């Protein structure tokens, strides 16, 4: 988090401005809780043009599960300030966690779509948490989507009869059966959805802006289908 010490950031920006580094453009990572109007003003003047913000979720339940130490209203306030500043935002979204319920997905993809369809905001969206080894998420959960990879060569050299398999733990399945059903459908169907989008739009390279809206839209479709299939209310309030 580059912006954790605001005084140091503003001092850096001041030096960049003083020395006239007009040909340099900067980007950095920032927490929503660290963003202020004064800080953004200094950063814009020092040619910062993108902030990567780990939003993760627009559900307070899920932010608390992740121990983000952040409120949903702080995220919205930070993005409003970034939009006003003229700096671009890049938001990272994790659509499901072990404790996720369908209303958490609903509010997160709905709010995320509102932002990534605006010019000032780009982003990425992944289906579920892929924890690093040794972290609390990795140690506390065991139900992973895993796969085996056959290693037949290393550095181009065949291993012959010494080939072996590596197990790869990908993401953590959610405990809620309806959410897990949505995860399975998303995991199985996303590739075809992205291929169809590329064909329909005649795309050679799918940029993050093009892909993230399709991913979020597909997840929103799956949530609506699940609500209908399981007889849930068609309108779900934002998760508290």
Short mmCIF file of C-alpha atoms in Angstrom, two decimals, residues 70-238:
data_model
loop_
_atom_site.label_atom_id
_atom_site.label_comp_id
_atom_site.label_asym_id
_atom_site.label_seq_id
_atom_site.Cartn_x
_atom_site.Cartn_y
_atom_site.Cartn_z
CA UNK A 70 -12.83 -1.20 5.93
CA UNK A 71 -16.49 -0.18 5.58
CA UNK A 72 -18.48 -0.28 2.35
CA UNK A 73 -19.25 3.44 2.63
CA UNK A 74 -15.50 4.17 2.78
CA UNK A 75 -15.04 2.32 -0.51
CA UNK A 76 -17.81 4.31 -2.21
CA UNK A 77 -16.43 7.58 -0.80
CA UNK A 78 -12.90 6.73 -1.99
CA UNK A 79 -14.07 5.91 -5.51
CA UNK A 80 -16.07 9.14 -5.67
CA UNK A 81 -12.93 11.09 -4.73
CA UNK A 82 -10.82 9.24 -7.30
CA UNK A 83 -13.39 9.97 -10.01
CA UNK A 84 -13.37 13.66 -9.10
CA UNK A 85 -9.55 13.78 -9.09
CA UNK A 86 -9.10 12.74 -12.73
CA UNK A 87 -7.04 9.68 -11.76
CA UNK A 88 -8.20 6.30 -13.05
CA UNK A 89 -9.23 3.59 -10.61
CA UNK A 90 -8.54 -0.13 -11.03
CA UNK A 91 -10.67 -2.18 -8.65
CA UNK A 92 -10.06 -5.81 -7.75
CA UNK A 93 -13.14 -7.93 -6.95
CA UNK A 94 -13.36 -11.38 -5.35
CA UNK A 95 -16.89 -12.61 -6.01
CA UNK A 96 -17.09 -15.47 -3.49
CA UNK A 97 -15.47 -16.54 -0.21
CA UNK A 98 -16.03 -19.56 2.07
CA UNK A 99 -18.77 -17.71 4.01
CA UNK A 100 -20.44 -16.02 1.03
CA UNK A 101 -24.22 -16.12 0.65
CA UNK A 102 -26.12 -15.34 -2.54
CA UNK A 103 -27.03 -11.84 -1.36
CA UNK A 104 -23.32 -11.06 -0.92
CA UNK A 105 -22.62 -11.97 -4.54
CA UNK A 106 -25.66 -10.03 -5.68
CA UNK A 107 -24.70 -6.75 -4.04
CA UNK A 108 -21.02 -7.06 -4.99
CA UNK A 109 -21.52 -7.73 -8.71
CA UNK A 110 -24.31 -5.13 -8.93
CA UNK A 111 -22.17 -2.39 -7.39
CA UNK A 112 -19.03 -3.46 -9.26
CA UNK A 113 -20.87 -3.25 -12.59
CA UNK A 114 -21.94 0.31 -11.79
CA UNK A 115 -18.30 1.32 -11.51
CA UNK A 116 -16.57 -0.63 -14.28
CA UNK A 117 -19.05 0.68 -16.84
CA UNK A 118 -17.86 4.24 -16.08
CA UNK A 119 -14.86 5.68 -17.93
CA UNK A 120 -12.82 6.40 -14.79
CA UNK A 121 -12.90 2.83 -13.49
CA UNK A 122 -11.41 -0.42 -14.79
CA UNK A 123 -10.98 -3.63 -12.86
CA UNK A 124 -10.63 -7.35 -12.50
CA UNK A 125 -12.94 -9.99 -11.04
CA UNK A 126 -12.06 -13.49 -9.90
CA UNK A 127 -14.49 -16.18 -8.87
CA UNK A 128 -13.11 -17.04 -5.43
CA UNK A 129 -10.25 -16.68 -2.99
CA UNK A 130 -6.96 -18.29 -4.00
CA UNK A 131 -5.07 -18.06 -0.71
CA UNK A 132 -1.31 -17.96 -0.31
CA UNK A 133 0.22 -20.79 1.66
CA UNK A 134 0.57 -20.04 5.36
CA UNK A 135 -2.22 -17.45 5.44
CA UNK A 136 -5.27 -17.80 7.67
CA UNK A 137 -7.50 -18.64 4.71
CA UNK A 138 -5.12 -21.36 3.56
CA UNK A 139 -4.85 -22.87 7.05
CA UNK A 140 -8.50 -22.66 8.09
CA UNK A 141 -10.19 -24.10 4.99
CA UNK A 142 -9.77 -27.45 3.31
CA UNK A 143 -12.41 -27.68 0.55
CA UNK A 144 -10.54 -26.56 -2.55
CA UNK A 145 -11.19 -26.81 -6.24
CA UNK A 146 -8.05 -28.81 -7.05
CA UNK A 147 -6.54 -30.36 -10.15
CA UNK A 148 -3.59 -32.55 -11.06
CA UNK A 149 -0.89 -31.49 -13.51
CA UNK A 150 1.27 -34.08 -15.25
CA UNK A 151 4.92 -32.94 -15.34
CA UNK A 152 6.63 -34.71 -18.24
CA UNK A 153 9.56 -32.36 -18.84
CA UNK A 154 11.58 -29.70 -17.06
CA UNK A 155 13.35 -26.94 -18.99
CA UNK A 156 12.56 -28.78 -22.21
CA UNK A 157 14.16 -32.03 -21.06
CA UNK A 158 11.95 -35.11 -21.00
CA UNK A 159 11.66 -36.92 -17.67
CA UNK A 160 10.75 -40.20 -19.37
CA UNK A 161 9.56 -42.78 -16.84
CA UNK A 162 10.38 -40.32 -14.01
CA UNK A 163 7.47 -38.04 -14.88
CA UNK A 164 5.21 -37.15 -11.96
CA UNK A 165 1.99 -35.35 -10.98
CA UNK A 166 1.58 -32.15 -9.01
CA UNK A 167 -1.61 -31.32 -7.13
CA UNK A 168 -2.69 -27.69 -7.45
CA UNK A 169 -5.23 -26.17 -5.04
CA UNK A 170 -7.02 -23.45 -7.00
CA UNK A 171 -9.79 -21.70 -5.06
CA UNK A 172 -11.87 -22.38 -1.93
CA UNK A 173 -15.44 -23.62 -2.40
CA UNK A 174 -18.15 -21.80 -0.47
CA UNK A 175 -20.01 -23.59 2.30
CA UNK A 176 -23.44 -22.40 1.16
CA UNK A 177 -24.85 -25.01 -1.29
CA UNK A 178 -26.55 -22.42 -3.51
CA UNK A 179 -23.35 -20.37 -3.77
CA UNK A 180 -21.35 -23.50 -4.51
CA UNK A 181 -23.80 -24.34 -7.28
CA UNK A 182 -23.25 -20.86 -8.72
CA UNK A 183 -19.47 -21.31 -8.45
CA UNK A 184 -19.66 -24.60 -10.36
CA UNK A 185 -21.80 -23.09 -13.12
CA UNK A 186 -19.52 -20.07 -13.42
CA UNK A 187 -16.38 -22.19 -13.49
CA UNK A 188 -17.79 -24.46 -16.17
CA UNK A 189 -19.40 -21.82 -18.36
CA UNK A 190 -17.16 -18.74 -18.28
CA UNK A 191 -14.80 -19.87 -21.03
CA UNK A 192 -17.62 -20.26 -23.55
CA UNK A 193 -19.12 -16.90 -22.51
CA UNK A 194 -15.81 -15.10 -23.07
CA UNK A 195 -15.25 -16.84 -26.41
CA UNK A 196 -18.73 -15.83 -27.60
CA UNK A 197 -18.16 -12.25 -26.49
CA UNK A 198 -14.86 -12.11 -28.39
CA UNK A 199 -16.50 -13.54 -31.50
CA UNK A 200 -19.53 -11.21 -31.32
CA UNK A 201 -17.31 -8.14 -30.82
CA UNK A 202 -14.63 -9.32 -33.28
CA UNK A 203 -11.97 -9.00 -30.58
CA UNK A 204 -8.41 -10.19 -31.03
CA UNK A 205 -7.21 -9.11 -27.59
CA UNK A 206 -9.62 -8.99 -24.65
CA UNK A 207 -8.58 -6.10 -22.40
CA UNK A 208 -9.38 -6.08 -18.69
CA UNK A 209 -12.14 -3.49 -19.23
CA UNK A 210 -13.86 -5.69 -21.80
CA UNK A 211 -13.45 -8.88 -19.78
CA UNK A 212 -14.41 -7.67 -16.30
CA UNK A 213 -17.85 -6.41 -17.37
CA UNK A 214 -18.55 -9.74 -19.10
CA UNK A 215 -17.45 -11.72 -16.03
CA UNK A 216 -19.56 -9.64 -13.67
CA UNK A 217 -22.53 -9.73 -16.03
CA UNK A 218 -22.31 -13.51 -16.32
CA UNK A 219 -22.18 -13.88 -12.54
CA UNK A 220 -25.19 -11.56 -12.22
CA UNK A 221 -27.07 -13.78 -14.69
CA UNK A 222 -26.22 -16.91 -12.67
CA UNK A 223 -27.38 -15.25 -9.44
CA UNK A 224 -30.72 -14.31 -11.00
CA UNK A 225 -31.16 -17.84 -12.35
CA UNK A 226 -30.36 -19.32 -8.94
CA UNK A 227 -32.86 -17.04 -7.20
CA UNK A 228 -35.57 -18.14 -9.61
CA UNK A 229 -34.59 -21.82 -9.41
CA UNK A 230 -34.64 -21.86 -5.60
CA UNK A 231 -37.68 -19.59 -5.14
CA UNK A 232 -35.75 -16.76 -3.51
CA UNK A 233 -36.86 -13.13 -3.50
CA UNK A 234 -36.05 -11.48 -6.80
CA UNK A 235 -34.83 -8.38 -4.98
CA UNK A 236 -32.16 -8.90 -2.36
CA UNK A 237 -31.12 -6.03 -0.11
CA UNK A 238 -27.46 -5.14 0.23
#
